PDB file of C-alpha atoms in Angstrom:
ATOM      1  CA  MET E   1      97.026 104.692 123.231  1.00  0.00           C
ATOM      2  CA  LEU E   2      94.284 104.128 125.822  1.00  0.00           C
ATOM      3  CA  TYR E   3      96.226 104.782 129.032  1.00  0.00           C
ATOM      4  CA  ILE E   4      97.611 108.046 127.644  1.00  0.00           C
ATOM      5  CA  LYS E   5      94.066 109.271 126.945  1.00  0.00           C
ATOM      6  CA  ASN E   6      92.597 108.374 130.347  1.00  0.00           C
ATOM      7  CA  TRP E   7      91.261 105.029 129.094  1.00  0.00           C
ATOM      8  CA  THR E   8      88.978 106.468 126.447  1.00  0.00           C
ATOM      9  CA  ILE E   9      88.952 104.977 122.968  1.00  0.00           C
ATOM     10  CA  VAL E  10      89.720 107.460 120.206  1.00  0.00           C
ATOM     11  CA  PRO E  11      89.594 106.853 116.424  1.00  0.00           C
ATOM     12  CA  ASP E  12      93.344 106.050 116.253  1.00  0.00           C
ATOM     13  CA  ASP E  13      92.786 103.136 118.647  1.00  0.00           C
ATOM     14  CA  ILE E  14      90.287 101.296 116.421  1.00  0.00           C
ATOM     15  CA  PRO E  15      92.771  99.965 113.807  1.00  0.00           C
ATOM     16  CA  PHE E  16      95.254  99.033 116.534  1.00  0.00           C
ATOM     17  CA  LEU E  17      92.674  97.120 118.571  1.00  0.00           C
ATOM     18  CA  GLY E  18      91.060  95.589 115.469  1.00  0.00           C
ATOM     19  CA  HIS E  19      94.441  94.323 114.282  1.00  0.00           C
ATOM     20  CA  HIS E  20      95.018  92.514 117.557  1.00  0.00           C
ATOM     21  CA  VAL E  21      91.512  90.994 117.636  1.00  0.00           C
ATOM     22  CA  VAL E  22      91.964  89.689 114.089  1.00  0.00           C
ATOM     23  CA  THR E  23      95.425  88.236 114.703  1.00  0.00           C
ATOM     24  CA  THR E  24      94.230  86.575 117.906  1.00  0.00           C
ATOM     25  CA  LEU E  25      91.283  84.997 116.065  1.00  0.00           C
ATOM     26  CA  TYR E  26      93.515  83.756 113.252  1.00  0.00           C
ATOM     27  CA  MET E  27      96.151  82.261 115.550  1.00  0.00           C
ATOM     28  CA  SER E  28      93.540  80.693 117.849  1.00  0.00           C
ATOM     29  CA  GLN E  29      91.761  79.026 114.943  1.00  0.00           C
ATOM     30  CA  VAL E  30      95.076  77.672 113.647  1.00  0.00           C
ATOM     31  CA  ARG E  31      95.669  76.021 117.016  1.00  0.00           C
ATOM     32  CA  VAL E  32      92.163  74.560 117.225  1.00  0.00           C
ATOM     33  CA  LEU E  33      92.171  73.242 113.641  1.00  0.00           C
ATOM     34  CA  GLU E  34      95.789  72.102 113.847  1.00  0.00           C
ATOM     35  CA  ALA E  35      96.210  73.465 110.316  1.00  0.00           C
ATOM     36  CA  GLY E  36      97.373  76.734 108.762  1.00  0.00           C
ATOM     37  CA  HIS E  37     100.507  77.028 110.866  1.00  0.00           C
ATOM     38  CA  ILE E  38     102.775  78.059 108.002  1.00  0.00           C
ATOM     39  CA  SER E  39     100.461  80.870 106.889  1.00  0.00           C
ATOM     40  CA  ALA E  40     100.154  82.159 110.448  1.00  0.00           C
ATOM     41  CA  MET E  41     103.907  82.053 111.072  1.00  0.00           C
ATOM     42  CA  THR E  42     104.845  83.680 107.763  1.00  0.00           C
ATOM     43  CA  LEU E  43     102.251  86.411 108.292  1.00  0.00           C
ATOM     44  CA  MET E  44     103.643  87.090 111.760  1.00  0.00           C
ATOM     45  CA  TRP E  45     107.200  87.116 110.441  1.00  0.00           C
ATOM     46  CA  SER E  46     106.478  89.558 107.645  1.00  0.00           C
ATOM     47  CA  GLY E  47     104.117  91.656 109.746  1.00  0.00           C
ATOM     48  CA  GLU E  48     106.552  92.044 112.628  1.00  0.00           C
ATOM     49  CA  PHE E  49     109.804  92.235 110.656  1.00  0.00           C
ATOM     50  CA  SER E  50     109.924  96.028 110.931  1.00  0.00           C
ATOM     51  CA  ASN E  51     108.956  95.999 114.615  1.00  0.00           C
ATOM     52  CA  PRO E  52     112.462  96.391 116.132  1.00  0.00           C
ATOM     53  CA  LEU E  53     113.079  99.379 113.858  1.00  0.00           C
ATOM     54  CA  GLN E  54     109.648 100.801 114.671  1.00  0.00           C
ATOM     55  CA  ASN E  55     110.283 100.474 118.405  1.00  0.00           C
ATOM     56  CA  GLY E  56     113.671 102.141 118.047  1.00  0.00           C
ATOM     57  CA  HIS E  57     112.093 104.893 115.989  1.00  0.00           C
ATOM     58  CA  VAL E  58     109.460 105.557 118.644  1.00  0.00           C
ATOM     59  CA  ILE E  59     112.136 105.666 121.347  1.00  0.00           C
ATOM     60  CA  THR E  60     114.312 108.118 119.418  1.00  0.00           C
ATOM     61  CA  ARG E  61     111.288 110.270 118.476  1.00  0.00           C
ATOM     62  CA  PHE E  62     110.710 111.064 122.113  1.00  0.00           C
ATOM     63  CA  ALA E  63     114.351 110.919 123.222  1.00  0.00           C
ATOM     64  CA  ILE E  64     115.235 113.822 120.911  1.00  0.00           C
ATOM     65  CA  GLN E  65     112.586 115.923 122.649  1.00  0.00           C
ATOM     66  CA  MET E  66     114.083 115.228 126.060  1.00  0.00           C
ATOM     67  CA  THR E  67     117.780 115.654 125.298  1.00  0.00           C
ATOM     68  CA  GLU E  68     119.940 118.480 124.081  1.00  0.00           C
ATOM     69  CA  ASP E  69     120.858 118.782 120.393  1.00  0.00           C
ATOM     70  CA  GLY E  70     123.905 116.836 119.313  1.00  0.00           C
ATOM     71  CA  THR E  71     123.377 113.783 121.518  1.00  0.00           C
ATOM     72  CA  LEU E  72     123.517 110.247 120.188  1.00  0.00           C
ATOM     73  CA  TRP E  73     119.701 110.224 119.934  1.00  0.00           C
ATOM     74  CA  HIS E  74     119.803 113.143 117.499  1.00  0.00           C
ATOM     75  CA  ILE E  75     122.431 111.395 115.391  1.00  0.00           C
ATOM     76  CA  VAL E  76     120.695 107.995 115.305  1.00  0.00           C
ATOM     77  CA  HIS E  77     117.113 109.236 114.816  1.00  0.00           C
ATOM     78  CA  PRO E  78     117.279 110.234 111.111  1.00  0.00           C
ATOM     79  CA  PHE E  79     118.908 106.934 110.135  1.00  0.00           C
ATOM     80  CA  LEU E  80     116.458 104.897 112.201  1.00  0.00           C
ATOM     81  CA  GLU E  81     113.484 106.762 110.751  1.00  0.00           C
ATOM     82  CA  LEU E  82     114.732 106.141 107.203  1.00  0.00           C
ATOM     83  CA  MET E  83     115.511 102.449 107.802  1.00  0.00           C
ATOM     84  CA  PHE E  84     112.132 101.876 109.457  1.00  0.00           C
ATOM     85  CA  ALA E  85     110.278 103.672 106.650  1.00  0.00           C
ATOM     86  CA  ILE E  86     111.987 101.641 103.929  1.00  0.00           C
ATOM     87  CA  VAL E  87     111.570  98.267 105.639  1.00  0.00           C
ATOM     88  CA  TYR E  88     107.928  98.891 106.573  1.00  0.00           C
ATOM     89  CA  PHE E  89     107.077 100.095 103.065  1.00  0.00           C
ATOM     90  CA  VAL E  90     108.794  97.146 101.365  1.00  0.00           C
ATOM     91  CA  PHE E  91     107.035  94.598 103.557  1.00  0.00           C
ATOM     92  CA  ARG E  92     103.579  96.219 103.443  1.00  0.00           C
ATOM     93  CA  ALA E  93     103.451  97.518  99.878  1.00  0.00           C
ATOM     94  CA  LEU E  94     105.580  95.028  97.956  1.00  0.00           C
ATOM     95  CA  LEU E  95     106.012  91.707  99.774  1.00  0.00           C
ATOM     96  CA  GLY E  96     102.739  91.719 101.735  1.00  0.00           C
ATOM     97  CA  PRO E  97     100.336  91.674  98.768  1.00  0.00           C
ATOM     98  CA  VAL E  98     102.326  88.907  97.050  1.00  0.00           C
ATOM     99  CA  GLN E  99     102.436  86.844 100.235  1.00  0.00           C
ATOM    100  CA  ILE E 100      98.726  87.292 100.936  1.00  0.00           C
ATOM    101  CA  ALA E 101      97.782  86.553  97.319  1.00  0.00           C
ATOM    102  CA  HIS E 102      99.726  83.276  97.598  1.00  0.00           C
ATOM    103  CA  ILE E 103      98.034  82.376 100.898  1.00  0.00           C
ATOM    104  CA  THR E 104      94.629  83.259  99.388  1.00  0.00           C
ATOM    105  CA  TYR E 105      95.320  80.979  96.422  1.00  0.00           C
ATOM    106  CA  ASP E 106      96.482  78.186  98.700  1.00  0.00           C
ATOM    107  CA  LEU E 107      93.489  78.454 101.039  1.00  0.00           C
ATOM    108  CA  LEU E 108      91.016  78.350  98.168  1.00  0.00           C
ATOM    109  CA  THR E 109      92.539  75.821  95.796  1.00  0.00           C
ATOM    110  CA  ARG E 110      95.277  73.536  97.083  1.00  0.00           C
ATOM    111  CA  GLU E 111      96.428  71.942 100.314  1.00  0.00           C
ATOM    112  CA  GLY E 112      94.528  74.491 102.362  1.00  0.00           C
ATOM    113  CA  ARG E 113      91.239  73.048 101.117  1.00  0.00           C
ATOM    114  CA  LYS E 114      92.173  69.615 102.485  1.00  0.00           C
ATOM    115  CA  ASN E 115      92.531  70.736 106.105  1.00  0.00           C
ATOM    116  CA  ILE E 116      90.544  73.943 106.510  1.00  0.00           C
ATOM    117  CA  PRO E 117      86.790  74.325 105.915  1.00  0.00           C
ATOM    118  CA  LEU E 118      85.853  76.803 103.186  1.00  0.00           C
ATOM    119  CA  TYR E 119      83.979  79.140 105.530  1.00  0.00           C
ATOM    120  CA  ILE E 120      87.061  79.462 107.758  1.00  0.00           C
ATOM    121  CA  SER E 121      89.327  79.964 104.739  1.00  0.00           C
ATOM    122  CA  ILE E 122      87.111  82.806 103.559  1.00  0.00           C
ATOM    123  CA  GLY E 123      87.167  84.340 107.047  1.00  0.00           C
ATOM    124  CA  TRP E 124      90.961  84.134 107.150  1.00  0.00           C
ATOM    125  CA  ILE E 125      91.266  85.674 103.703  1.00  0.00           C
ATOM    126  CA  ILE E 126      89.044  88.583 104.710  1.00  0.00           C
ATOM    127  CA  MET E 127      91.068  89.063 107.897  1.00  0.00           C
ATOM    128  CA  ILE E 128      94.512  89.030 106.278  1.00  0.00           C
ATOM    129  CA  TRP E 129      93.514  91.329 103.420  1.00  0.00           C
ATOM    130  CA  GLY E 130      91.780  93.576 105.961  1.00  0.00           C
ATOM    131  CA  ILE E 131      94.990  93.907 107.967  1.00  0.00           C
ATOM    132  CA  LEU E 132      96.976  94.800 104.859  1.00  0.00           C
ATOM    133  CA  ILE E 133      94.390  97.274 103.587  1.00  0.00           C
ATOM    134  CA  GLY E 134      94.056  98.748 107.080  1.00  0.00           C
ATOM    135  CA  SER E 135      97.791  99.481 107.091  1.00  0.00           C
ATOM    136  CA  ILE E 136      97.615 101.671 103.965  1.00  0.00           C
ATOM    137  CA  PRO E 137      97.745 104.991 105.893  1.00  0.00           C
ATOM    138  CA  TRP E 138     100.966 103.926 107.673  1.00  0.00           C
ATOM    139  CA  THR E 139     102.368 102.505 104.438  1.00  0.00           C
ATOM    140  CA  LYS E 140     101.782 105.862 102.727  1.00  0.00           C
ATOM    141  CA  GLU E 141     103.410 107.676 105.635  1.00  0.00           C
ATOM    142  CA  CYS E 142     106.462 105.418 105.442  1.00  0.00           C
ATOM    143  CA  TYR E 143     106.689 105.938 101.689  1.00  0.00           C
ATOM    144  CA  GLU E 144     106.750 109.703 102.235  1.00  0.00           C
ATOM    145  CA  MET E 145     109.335 109.372 105.017  1.00  0.00           C
ATOM    146  CA  ALA E 146     111.510 107.200 102.771  1.00  0.00           C
ATOM    147  CA  LEU E 147     111.318 109.780  99.993  1.00  0.00           C
ATOM    148  CA  ASP E 148     112.360 112.485 102.472  1.00  0.00           C
ATOM    149  CA  GLY E 149     115.601 110.598 103.106  1.00  0.00           C
ATOM    150  CA  LEU E 150     117.414 111.812 106.201  1.00  0.00           C
ATOM    151  CA  GLU E 151     115.133 114.843 106.569  1.00  0.00           C
ATOM    152  CA  VAL E 152     113.047 113.602 109.487  1.00  0.00           C
ATOM    153  CA  LYS E 153     109.293 113.879 109.768  1.00  0.00           C
ATOM    154  CA  TYR E 154     109.249 113.482 113.528  1.00  0.00           C
ATOM    155  CA  HIS E 155     111.701 116.219 114.469  1.00  0.00           C
ATOM    156  CA  LYS E 156     112.464 117.607 117.921  1.00  0.00           C
ATOM    157  CA  ASP E 157     109.630 120.156 117.788  1.00  0.00           C
ATOM    158  CA  TYR E 158     107.005 117.891 116.210  1.00  0.00           C
ATOM    159  CA  ASP E 159     103.584 118.405 117.825  1.00  0.00           C
ATOM    160  CA  TYR E 160     102.117 115.041 118.792  1.00  0.00           C
ATOM    161  CA  GLY E 161      99.085 116.644 120.413  1.00  0.00           C
ATOM    162  CA  PRO E 162      97.997 117.046 124.046  1.00  0.00           C
ATOM    163  CA  GLY E 163      98.073 113.324 124.837  1.00  0.00           C
ATOM    164  CA  TYR E 164     101.834 113.237 124.358  1.00  0.00           C
ATOM    165  CA  GLU E 165     103.037 116.330 126.223  1.00  0.00           C
ATOM    166  CA  LEU E 166     106.128 115.720 128.279  1.00  0.00           C
TER     167      LEU E 166
END
């Protein structure tokens, strides 16, 4: 991210930073309005469900580059990559659209209309669909990794580019 690239913003940083601006706006507005808590919490739950697996995957991706073949990292990495890919894909491609469609419906037609002004509901809907649509490249990558099974994408000799040289 930024500190690896001498604090210069590169194109890969834009979705990451945008995601955090949007989630901060959403959560802050929920607190101010004292409404929308369930949508915010369920979005966080489903959005971060794969996070422990993703963190483990990132750790093993780089650990296999720093250790000799046959270590525990090399054994765990393919399974972690597969589990992460499946969980991320299921939550982003299957559960996410259903969840966001339900929240959209609720914000526009039911209880959401009682407590949240229409202009804020529309802003929230744009933000949550934007996050999901913005994750499509990673969702596609996870789909491909899941199809590869235990054949890892991020192998020991994978070239991450100059910003990641050990």
